[in-house]
XYZ file of C-alpha atoms in Angstrom:
701
model
C -28.904 41.350 87.805
C -27.392 37.944 87.820
C -29.373 35.206 89.453
C -26.190 33.638 90.755
C -25.969 33.075 94.495
C -23.965 30.941 96.836
C -25.564 28.323 98.992
C -24.495 26.306 101.971
C -22.450 23.945 99.833
C -20.594 26.897 98.305
C -21.981 26.126 94.870
C -23.489 28.711 92.521
C -27.156 28.496 91.658
C -30.565 30.017 92.255
C -32.460 27.299 94.117
C -35.010 28.900 96.444
C -34.930 28.541 100.203
C -37.544 25.983 101.219
C -40.508 27.731 102.890
C -41.149 24.937 105.397
C -39.945 21.494 106.374
C -39.724 18.909 103.623
C -41.593 15.730 104.574
C -41.081 12.219 103.209
C -40.070 11.150 99.680
C -36.882 9.412 100.831
C -37.284 6.669 98.238
C -37.923 9.145 95.404
C -35.004 11.344 96.447
C -32.650 8.373 96.474
C -33.898 7.265 93.059
C -33.496 10.744 91.544
C -29.983 11.023 92.957
C -29.127 7.668 91.409
C -30.607 8.638 88.049
C -28.775 11.972 87.911
C -25.546 10.026 88.240
C -26.356 7.898 85.167
C -28.920 9.773 83.048
C -28.631 13.200 81.494
C -32.371 13.955 81.202
C -34.747 12.936 84.007
C -38.406 13.971 83.974
C -40.659 13.802 87.022
C -44.260 13.265 85.944
C -47.512 13.137 87.868
C -50.797 15.008 88.356
C -51.033 18.611 89.457
C -50.534 19.064 93.176
C -48.597 15.841 93.696
C -45.442 17.759 94.654
C -43.232 17.420 91.553
C -41.759 20.929 91.787
C -40.945 20.730 95.487
C -39.396 17.284 95.017
C -37.270 18.482 92.081
C -35.917 21.466 94.024
C -35.153 19.258 97.022
C -33.394 16.694 94.827
C -31.406 19.416 93.073
C -30.315 20.879 96.406
C -29.159 17.454 97.549
C -27.234 16.853 94.323
C -25.650 20.271 93.829
C -22.378 19.196 95.428
C -21.750 17.212 92.235
C -22.304 20.266 90.028
C -19.596 22.940 90.441
C -21.283 24.940 87.684
C -24.391 25.258 89.832
C -27.928 23.973 90.196
C -30.340 26.357 88.470
C -34.130 26.481 88.629
C -35.992 27.628 85.487
C -39.631 28.305 86.365
C -41.826 28.005 83.273
C -45.358 28.043 84.708
C -45.964 31.707 83.870
C -44.458 31.449 80.373
C -46.930 31.283 77.487
C -44.726 31.727 74.419
C -42.691 28.617 73.490
C -40.172 30.846 71.719
C -39.143 32.299 75.090
C -38.103 29.041 76.779
C -34.453 29.591 75.829
C -34.691 33.188 77.042
C -36.091 31.991 80.380
C -33.163 29.594 80.755
C -30.700 32.378 79.964
C -32.323 34.665 82.511
C -32.259 31.976 85.191
C -28.535 31.543 84.550
C -28.012 35.288 84.915
C -27.225 35.888 81.233
C -28.201 39.078 79.474
C -29.738 38.518 76.064
C -27.376 38.868 73.163
C -29.024 40.567 70.186
C -26.487 39.170 67.739
C -27.308 35.488 68.336
C -30.152 33.405 69.765
C -30.469 32.766 73.489
C -29.887 29.039 72.882
C -26.426 29.745 71.518
C -25.647 32.077 74.415
C -26.763 29.475 76.979
C -24.827 26.673 75.272
C -21.717 28.847 75.102
C -22.026 29.721 78.765
C -22.502 26.113 79.846
C -19.560 24.820 77.825
C -18.195 21.751 79.564
C -19.084 22.839 83.115
C -20.987 20.348 85.299
C -24.390 22.070 85.608
C -27.831 20.897 86.716
C -30.831 22.635 85.118
C -34.267 22.155 86.683
C -36.959 22.886 84.080
C -40.093 23.248 86.198
C -43.672 22.911 84.845
C -43.080 21.950 81.211
C -46.469 20.447 80.319
C -47.814 23.495 78.467
C -44.563 23.926 76.501
C -43.671 20.302 75.788
C -42.280 20.564 72.205
C -40.181 23.632 73.009
C -38.832 22.127 76.233
C -37.975 18.875 74.483
C -36.132 20.703 71.689
C -34.227 22.943 74.088
C -33.244 20.108 76.403
C -32.058 17.988 73.480
C -30.080 20.834 71.933
C -28.406 21.864 75.189
C -27.508 18.316 76.138
C -25.888 17.874 72.728
C -23.806 21.046 73.088
C -22.952 20.864 76.806
C -21.448 17.420 77.513
C -21.556 17.689 81.337
C -25.045 19.140 81.630
C -27.853 17.303 83.457
C -31.523 18.288 83.094
C -34.190 17.525 85.699
C -37.667 18.407 84.377
C -41.135 18.381 85.929
C -44.225 17.897 83.789
C -47.655 16.334 83.908
C -46.539 14.233 80.941
C -43.137 13.195 79.541
C -41.208 15.508 77.236
C -40.815 12.649 74.703
C -37.195 13.679 74.122
C -34.375 11.347 73.146
C -32.592 9.840 76.147
C -35.318 10.893 78.591
C -35.842 8.798 81.718
C -39.281 9.250 83.250
C -39.938 8.876 86.967
C -43.602 8.977 87.990
C -44.286 10.807 91.246
C -47.271 9.374 93.067
C -49.221 10.514 96.111
C -47.710 10.206 99.552
C -48.495 6.897 101.256
C -51.136 7.213 103.944
C -49.901 4.148 105.825
C -46.413 2.699 106.101
C -45.964 -1.026 106.847
C -43.684 -2.036 109.685
C -41.413 -5.059 109.895
C -44.137 -6.919 111.770
C -46.705 -6.293 109.049
C -48.674 -3.637 110.943
C -49.385 -0.237 109.395
C -48.408 3.074 110.940
C -48.839 6.626 109.719
C -47.066 7.203 106.455
C -45.685 10.356 104.804
C -49.168 11.710 104.080
C -50.061 11.674 107.781
C -46.705 13.221 108.678
C -47.185 16.020 106.118
C -50.721 16.776 107.266
C -49.619 16.824 110.904
C -46.698 19.158 110.193
C -48.801 21.617 108.196
C -51.680 21.423 110.675
C -49.351 22.305 113.555
C -48.080 25.279 111.546
C -51.625 26.481 110.852
C -52.945 25.769 114.350
C -50.095 25.640 116.911
C -52.336 23.866 119.422
C -52.696 20.883 117.096
C -50.690 17.738 117.790
C -50.971 14.274 116.310
C -52.097 11.912 119.068
C -53.321 8.367 119.443
C -56.829 9.762 119.848
C -56.942 11.877 116.678
C -54.764 9.692 114.451
C -57.769 7.774 112.988
C -59.412 11.042 111.911
C -56.167 12.373 110.434
C -55.687 9.115 108.581
C -59.256 9.330 107.253
C -58.609 12.858 105.902
C -55.438 11.658 104.192
C -57.224 8.657 102.690
C -60.059 10.756 101.275
C -57.502 13.079 99.697
C -55.459 10.151 98.343
C -52.254 11.512 99.830
C -52.036 14.439 97.336
C -49.655 16.953 99.020
C -51.444 20.074 97.779
C -54.806 18.703 98.921
C -53.363 17.818 102.322
C -51.844 21.256 102.782
C -55.094 22.993 101.837
C -57.070 20.815 104.218
C -54.555 21.304 107.045
C -54.833 25.071 106.679
C -58.547 24.828 107.508
C -57.669 23.782 111.063
C -57.101 27.455 111.805
C -60.853 27.842 112.160
C -62.336 24.319 112.147
C -61.923 21.413 114.566
C -60.647 18.181 113.067
C -63.982 16.334 113.271
C -65.791 19.079 111.357
C -62.965 19.171 108.824
C -63.396 15.462 108.195
C -67.201 15.658 108.082
C -67.163 18.603 105.704
C -64.758 16.959 103.318
C -66.684 13.683 103.391
C -69.990 15.389 102.610
C -68.607 17.195 99.580
C -66.564 14.366 98.089
C -69.290 12.758 95.962
C -70.846 16.073 95.009
C -67.637 17.559 93.623
C -66.365 14.493 91.808
C -69.692 13.462 90.291
C -70.348 16.929 88.877
C -67.307 16.910 86.611
C -66.172 14.818 83.647
C -64.574 11.434 84.198
C -61.016 11.884 85.370
C -58.396 9.889 87.292
C -59.031 9.364 90.990
C -56.003 11.445 91.919
C -57.358 14.392 89.985
C -60.733 13.867 91.663
C -59.097 14.050 95.084
C -57.291 17.250 94.167
C -60.444 18.748 92.760
C -62.252 17.759 95.917
C -59.796 19.597 98.153
C -59.654 22.688 95.968
C -63.391 22.672 95.360
C -64.099 22.318 99.044
C -61.777 25.239 99.841
C -63.705 27.147 97.176
C -67.029 26.390 98.856
C -65.685 27.608 102.187
C -64.943 31.023 100.642
C -67.507 33.799 100.691
C -69.168 34.652 97.351
C -66.986 37.737 96.867
C -63.838 35.791 97.782
C -64.742 33.266 95.091
C -65.251 36.054 92.572
C -61.895 37.581 93.478
C -60.203 34.158 93.246
C -61.555 33.733 89.715
C -60.436 37.197 88.609
C -56.980 36.853 90.182
C -56.407 33.827 87.944
C -55.555 36.158 85.031
C -52.256 37.171 86.676
C -49.020 35.396 85.786
C -46.478 34.973 88.571
C -47.723 37.416 91.194
C -49.392 40.765 91.699
C -49.536 43.656 94.123
C -52.546 45.297 95.717
C -52.758 48.131 93.188
C -52.872 45.658 90.293
C -55.505 43.528 92.032
C -57.711 46.540 92.725
C -57.545 47.738 89.112
C -57.951 44.361 87.402
C -60.385 42.628 89.750
C -62.895 45.297 90.705
C -66.309 45.538 89.123
C -69.916 44.594 89.776
C -70.455 43.549 93.373
C -66.716 43.682 94.108
C -65.597 47.273 94.625
C -61.945 48.305 94.469
C -62.155 49.461 98.093
C -63.020 45.943 99.272
C -60.446 43.998 97.236
C -57.913 44.110 100.083
C -60.471 42.776 102.581
C -61.287 39.755 100.420
C -57.645 39.258 99.428
C -56.871 38.948 103.124
C -59.607 36.317 103.388
C -58.061 34.279 100.551
C -54.661 34.591 102.204
C -56.057 33.357 105.510
C -57.494 30.315 103.705
C -54.124 29.536 102.062
C -55.525 30.139 98.574
C -53.198 33.127 98.163
C -49.735 33.489 99.662
C -48.172 36.815 100.553
C -44.489 37.643 100.410
C -42.526 40.918 100.492
C -40.925 41.999 97.224
C -38.952 44.960 98.559
C -41.513 47.576 97.461
C -44.638 46.259 99.158
C -46.733 43.136 99.586
C -46.633 40.720 96.679
C -49.268 38.013 96.343
C -49.075 34.679 94.543
C -51.233 31.665 93.824
C -50.252 28.078 93.098
C -50.715 27.028 89.477
C -53.358 24.447 90.332
C -55.386 27.014 92.287
C -55.004 29.520 89.460
C -56.277 26.929 86.959
C -59.291 26.241 89.174
C -60.037 29.969 89.342
C -59.639 30.310 85.581
C -62.295 27.648 85.004
C -64.688 29.556 87.247
C -63.879 32.807 85.463
C -64.741 31.187 82.135
C -68.013 29.842 83.562
C -68.864 33.344 84.770
C -68.311 34.655 81.230
C -65.854 37.300 82.463
C -62.559 35.927 81.108
C -62.219 38.314 78.154
C -63.191 41.407 80.146
C -60.808 40.683 83.022
C -57.932 39.886 80.639
C -58.523 43.230 78.918
C -58.362 45.001 82.273
C -55.120 43.129 83.002
C -53.750 44.289 79.639
C -54.836 47.881 80.185
C -53.391 47.997 83.688
C -49.953 46.958 82.435
C -50.171 49.362 79.494
C -50.755 52.122 82.036
C -48.001 50.834 84.326
C -45.446 50.691 81.509
C -46.307 54.201 80.292
C -45.798 55.457 83.825
C -42.523 53.544 84.173
C -41.162 54.979 80.921
C -42.104 58.517 81.904
C -40.351 58.122 85.276
C -37.461 55.884 84.186
C -34.964 58.722 83.838
C -35.724 60.044 87.301
C -35.435 59.400 91.043
C -37.673 56.336 90.930
C -35.450 54.474 88.499
C -34.143 51.858 90.913
C -37.647 51.102 92.172
C -38.908 50.835 88.591
C -36.064 48.483 87.649
C -37.008 46.210 90.549
C -40.731 46.508 89.871
C -40.462 45.729 86.158
C -38.311 42.714 86.974
C -40.941 41.499 89.449
C -43.704 42.049 86.883
C -41.850 40.360 84.007
C -44.324 37.471 83.668
C -47.299 39.841 83.681
C -45.649 42.068 81.079
C -45.290 39.047 78.814
C -48.922 38.128 79.378
C -50.082 41.663 78.583
C -47.979 41.667 75.402
C -49.478 38.337 74.344
C -52.971 39.731 74.929
C -52.146 42.794 72.840
C -50.801 40.629 70.037
C -54.105 38.732 69.909
C -56.123 41.943 69.658
C -57.275 42.895 66.129
C -56.072 46.451 66.772
C -52.299 46.325 65.925
C -51.373 49.585 67.651
C -51.841 48.082 71.134
C -48.906 45.684 70.760
C -46.789 48.301 68.997
C -47.356 50.777 71.817
C -46.654 48.367 74.679
C -43.605 46.693 73.127
C -42.174 50.043 72.043
C -42.792 51.799 75.361
C -40.833 48.997 77.053
C -37.653 50.104 75.240
C -36.044 51.000 78.585
C -36.706 47.493 79.928
C -35.368 45.774 76.815
C -32.369 48.132 76.459
C -31.251 48.836 80.022
C -32.302 45.741 81.960
C -30.805 43.036 79.778
C -33.809 41.695 77.844
C -32.799 42.636 74.315
C -33.545 39.345 72.583
C -36.969 39.018 74.165
C -37.757 42.629 73.298
C -36.652 42.089 69.739
C -38.945 39.052 69.413
C -41.980 40.949 70.693
C -41.225 44.026 68.610
C -40.809 41.972 65.453
C -44.126 40.206 66.080
C -45.835 43.554 66.636
C -44.225 45.188 63.608
C -45.108 42.189 61.452
C -48.852 42.709 61.910
C -49.181 45.319 59.180
C -47.708 48.552 57.922
C -48.389 52.230 58.335
C -46.909 55.381 59.827
C -48.666 55.617 63.190
C -46.888 57.079 66.211
C -47.001 53.628 67.830
C -45.272 52.042 64.824
C -42.642 54.772 64.857
C -41.981 54.114 68.536
C -41.757 50.346 68.030
C -39.473 50.727 65.011
C -37.101 52.980 66.915
C -37.075 50.678 69.942
C -36.328 47.670 67.723
C -33.394 49.425 66.086
C -32.071 50.640 69.420
C -31.948 47.206 71.075
C -30.438 45.535 68.009
C -27.600 48.057 67.740
C -24.296 46.208 68.218
C -20.654 46.973 67.443
C -20.796 44.390 64.647
C -23.570 46.310 62.859
C -22.382 49.876 63.049
C -24.436 50.996 60.075
C -27.539 50.465 62.225
C -26.481 53.442 64.379
C -27.564 55.821 61.646
C -30.880 53.948 61.397
C -31.424 54.337 65.136
C -30.706 58.061 64.882
C -33.147 58.392 61.980
C -35.790 56.403 63.852
C -35.326 58.608 66.890
C -35.840 61.711 64.748
C -39.161 60.324 63.527
C -40.143 59.365 67.077
C -39.288 62.836 68.392
C -41.329 64.408 65.618
C -44.273 62.116 66.387
C -44.084 63.165 70.048
C -44.106 66.822 69.086
C -40.532 67.679 70.109
C -38.976 70.703 68.387
C -36.430 70.119 65.592
C -33.445 70.805 67.880
C -34.457 67.888 70.065
C -34.752 65.365 67.235
C -31.037 64.614 66.815
C -29.775 61.513 68.563
C -25.953 61.672 68.418
C -25.255 58.033 67.587
C -23.547 58.942 64.316
C -20.565 60.130 66.307
C -20.480 56.944 68.337
C -20.581 54.894 65.155
C -17.630 56.784 63.691
C -15.671 56.479 66.921
C -16.122 52.722 66.941
C -14.680 52.679 63.423
C -11.607 54.492 64.683
C -12.615 57.879 63.273
C -12.863 59.660 66.596
C -11.252 62.866 65.311
C -13.863 63.220 62.584
C -16.634 62.313 64.988
C -15.555 65.026 67.412
C -15.969 67.563 64.639
C -19.354 66.217 63.589
C -20.617 65.944 67.140
C -20.681 69.303 68.817
C -21.875 70.356 72.237
C -25.545 69.357 72.645
C -28.135 72.091 72.646
C -30.337 72.737 75.637
C -33.184 70.509 74.437
C -36.673 70.635 75.895
C -37.246 69.636 79.481
C -39.618 66.927 80.600
C -40.847 63.818 78.838
C -38.970 60.582 78.395
C -37.872 61.320 74.838
C -36.524 64.794 75.549
C -34.672 63.704 78.683
C -33.220 60.694 76.919
C -31.949 62.980 74.129
C -30.273 65.400 76.514
C -28.575 62.749 78.623
C -27.473 60.677 75.649
C -25.966 63.764 74.000
C -23.720 64.398 77.000
C -22.872 60.703 77.377
C -21.805 60.271 73.763
C -19.684 63.401 73.892
C -17.879 62.186 77.024
C -17.319 58.814 75.361
C -15.892 60.396 72.220
C -13.563 62.763 74.056
C -12.225 60.007 76.304
C -11.735 57.808 73.269
C -9.686 60.369 71.375
C -7.363 61.007 74.321
C -8.782 64.332 75.528
C -9.332 63.555 79.225
C -9.672 67.134 80.461
C -12.479 67.834 78.002
C -13.987 64.407 78.771
C -14.099 65.338 82.475
C -16.112 68.445 81.679
C -18.498 66.478 79.446
C -18.949 63.755 82.078
C -19.559 66.365 84.767
C -22.221 67.977 82.569
C -23.841 64.573 82.188
C -23.737 63.976 85.957
C -25.167 67.403 86.691
C -28.004 66.869 84.206
C -28.761 63.468 85.713
C -28.768 64.933 89.209
C -31.432 67.412 88.100
C -33.679 64.493 87.272
C -32.597 62.268 90.162
C -31.520 59.736 87.535
C -29.250 56.744 88.268
C -28.737 54.662 85.111
C -27.210 57.400 82.933
C -25.628 58.975 86.029
C -23.642 55.765 86.431
C -22.376 56.163 82.862
C -21.325 59.660 83.880
C -19.299 58.161 86.728
C -17.838 55.648 84.293
C -16.721 58.291 81.793
C -15.479 60.539 84.574
C -13.435 57.676 85.981
C -11.992 56.978 82.537
C -11.083 60.628 82.112
C -9.604 60.945 85.634
C -7.488 57.914 84.915
C -6.243 59.601 81.770
C -5.218 62.576 83.886
C -3.316 60.343 86.335
C -5.746 60.797 89.233
C -6.052 57.092 90.071
C -7.738 57.503 93.471
C -10.532 59.610 92.023
C -10.790 57.209 89.092
C -11.202 54.289 91.521
C -13.981 56.096 93.395
C -15.799 56.867 90.138
C -15.457 53.315 88.829
C -16.796 51.804 92.052
C -19.700 54.285 92.093
C -20.563 53.333 88.522
C -20.351 49.630 89.331
C -22.533 49.888 92.442
C -25.226 51.800 90.559
C -25.235 49.537 87.518
C -25.456 46.465 89.741
C -28.348 47.945 91.703
C -30.497 48.540 88.620
C -29.713 45.211 86.910
C -27.688 46.748 84.035
C -25.376 43.821 83.278
C -23.639 45.498 80.377
C -22.865 48.559 82.493
C -21.699 46.285 85.311
C -19.207 44.590 82.985
C -17.971 47.920 81.622
C -17.390 49.278 85.138
C -15.342 46.208 86.126
C -13.341 46.672 82.925
C -12.511 50.199 84.026
C -11.429 48.971 87.454
C -8.930 46.657 85.733
C -7.213 49.715 84.291
C -7.478 51.639 87.556
C -5.921 48.897 89.702
C -3.096 48.389 87.232
C -2.373 52.105 87.312
C -2.420 52.070 91.135
C 0.376 49.516 91.168
C -1.768 46.522 92.057
C -1.135 44.205 89.112
C -2.323 40.991 90.747
C -5.680 42.492 91.726
C -5.960 43.997 88.265
C -5.283 40.618 86.669
C -7.953 38.881 88.756
C -10.404 41.605 87.813
C -9.427 41.191 84.184
C -10.348 37.500 84.348
C -13.565 38.287 86.218
C -14.436 40.944 83.636
C -13.974 38.390 80.869
C -16.495 36.166 82.633
C -18.949 39.062 82.903
C -18.683 39.872 79.224
C -19.186 36.229 78.368
C -22.369 36.144 80.459
C -23.545 39.438 79.002
C -23.099 37.920 75.558
C -21.815 41.132 73.971
C -18.346 42.083 72.896
C -17.064 45.347 74.266
C -18.349 48.311 72.305
C -15.790 48.433 69.535
C -12.271 47.206 70.082
C -11.521 45.962 73.595
C -8.549 48.354 73.624
C -10.234 51.245 71.841
C -8.829 53.967 74.122
C -5.298 55.074 74.798
C -5.802 54.470 78.522
C -6.860 50.856 78.094
C -4.045 50.069 75.677
C -1.411 51.460 78.026
C -2.738 49.799 81.162
C -3.205 46.371 79.598
C 0.283 46.431 78.105
C 1.704 47.424 81.471
C -0.150 44.582 83.211
C 1.219 41.941 80.868
C 4.723 43.315 81.221
C 4.689 43.335 85.009
C 3.295 39.844 85.603
C 4.541 37.681 82.784
C 2.467 35.165 80.865
C 2.385 32.293 83.394
C 1.496 34.386 86.424
C -1.026 36.411 84.471
C -2.676 33.227 83.216
C -3.089 31.865 86.747
C -4.625 35.088 88.039
C -6.927 35.376 85.050
C -8.218 31.864 85.754
C -8.891 32.791 89.397
C -10.927 35.779 88.306
C -12.768 33.841 85.640
C -13.931 31.329 88.273
C -15.909 34.048 90.116
C -19.634 34.309 89.438
C -21.287 37.678 88.871
C -22.124 38.457 92.488
C -18.654 37.448 93.660
C -17.102 39.586 90.947
C -19.078 42.652 92.022
C -18.252 42.094 95.691
C -14.564 41.643 94.912
C -14.468 44.705 92.669
C -16.252 46.948 95.188
C -14.021 45.870 98.080
C -11.075 48.226 98.477
C -7.821 46.278 98.794
C -5.686 47.165 101.852
C -2.909 49.629 101.115
C 0.144 47.943 99.687
C -1.682 44.766 98.696
C -2.977 43.791 95.289
């Protein structure tokens, strides 16, 4: 699903809503705004916890009025593979990977000459890759600006570095006196949120100022300390922090004072945790992004920490502001700030548990992916699409762990089992990269290698490489044999699709007969049965046999309904709409096209979303609404550009499309059509879907 949204300034982008009031940094915000007007690459540097990410998002929100192409946040903290930086940028922009060319080319093509602001957040662990990507994009997109955050500069050409320091504890007045600065204001605001009875007064201001001074004005340290006022009075907070300051800084290696202050605050929060909360904190550090309760119980249990008590101690960490909780639509989702995760990781290493806990993390996601694949073509498909999207960072981490294991089958199995995520959810290039790394670790004929080989061929199948269709079919036959399916269930009918794309639909209809019953159950068998019906409907619609295509599409829909399946069911609606249009039933065709679009949008299938809008172009033209059809045609062009794939075969491969497009051009004329196309092209993905799903009033186009 596209990340594009509209904000208060009516500009596209994906900047998050700020979780609480932003305090201070007026000078830095003004300086960043000035720099973005003159410099194309600005990097905010400073120690962990100083507030670089929050400042960058705030500055981007303030500047987005100058960027009609949007202000887009690319979060890199959970990314471990430098090769995926371009993919992360593409995903943040709402682009589906394009197998035929690298993500960098797709991003550069999408940006073009639009004024766009990219915020590359947390670059320090990927410095060379971020520098290369920023340089390349700035060279190809003349109106692009990049705002990066990193603990050190990117060292890229044209980079302007702005160091972000701690918040000032005291602010001088015109008369030379000092009053509470931004650090005091931040502490007071967060303390009032944690303990509503707290208020900054003349009486407690000296103690608040002392806390801020001991923590050197580091925002993360201040927020952690303020959270302790839920269960500690201010004087005990100050005394506790003061007593631990020397202990925690003297025990570690020499480091800058700012890092000492941060370590003091985090270390003190650590000491205030119970022993089992500390153990859980350390084990939770293996997660990337976030996690749910089930994952935490599986990965973090063991020894004195039982799975039954993980929730109890997770609640304790949440109460202490070590862990944050947010809904993800399917249940509670927990997260931890990068600095806190790094602190926990150091403790995990000291405990000697790092390898064991990472293996449990890997094994949990292997189990989760196997379950998702088995249930993908079923009633839980929408939930799985959302869940896999939420777990994307952890899936990457599990794949990286598998790739480091001396046993090659682990990576082959996980990358291959994720075929549905790579193929249906718009992550083809990333999937291809992981599959190629897994396949490159040796040879053999294991079932895992067969699965990975088939998945790789499936996600690299494009209209420009039609010969690969036969390879995919052959790979599927080997996969079906490895999974023990009977011979009748080992035929994947992509040969017919390949011939149809070459314009040989008559021959393909002969070669591709009605699919056999096929075995029930199992992802492979179900995929075979549904794909057989889908390809037949596609072929019949393409050769101008709408009545037969209706029957094939209805068989597909009925088969999907048996499984409670949505993704392929939406293709059934698409083919049925195409066939109904061929029969002249435009109202039914419109209903089918909108049903297909709504379903594809819900499960993040960008390619299917674009195809459904394409069909609505033809439908609206046939309904006598040429202006609406023309706007949709422009919007569809924008969708296909963001998807990064050409339409499967010729854009006018069917009789229906050829007739409707010719009719549209004839009714509107070149000038009027051009204006309407431009209006549609200006819509982002969400706007396009909303416009396409909205039924135009009768008599209006």
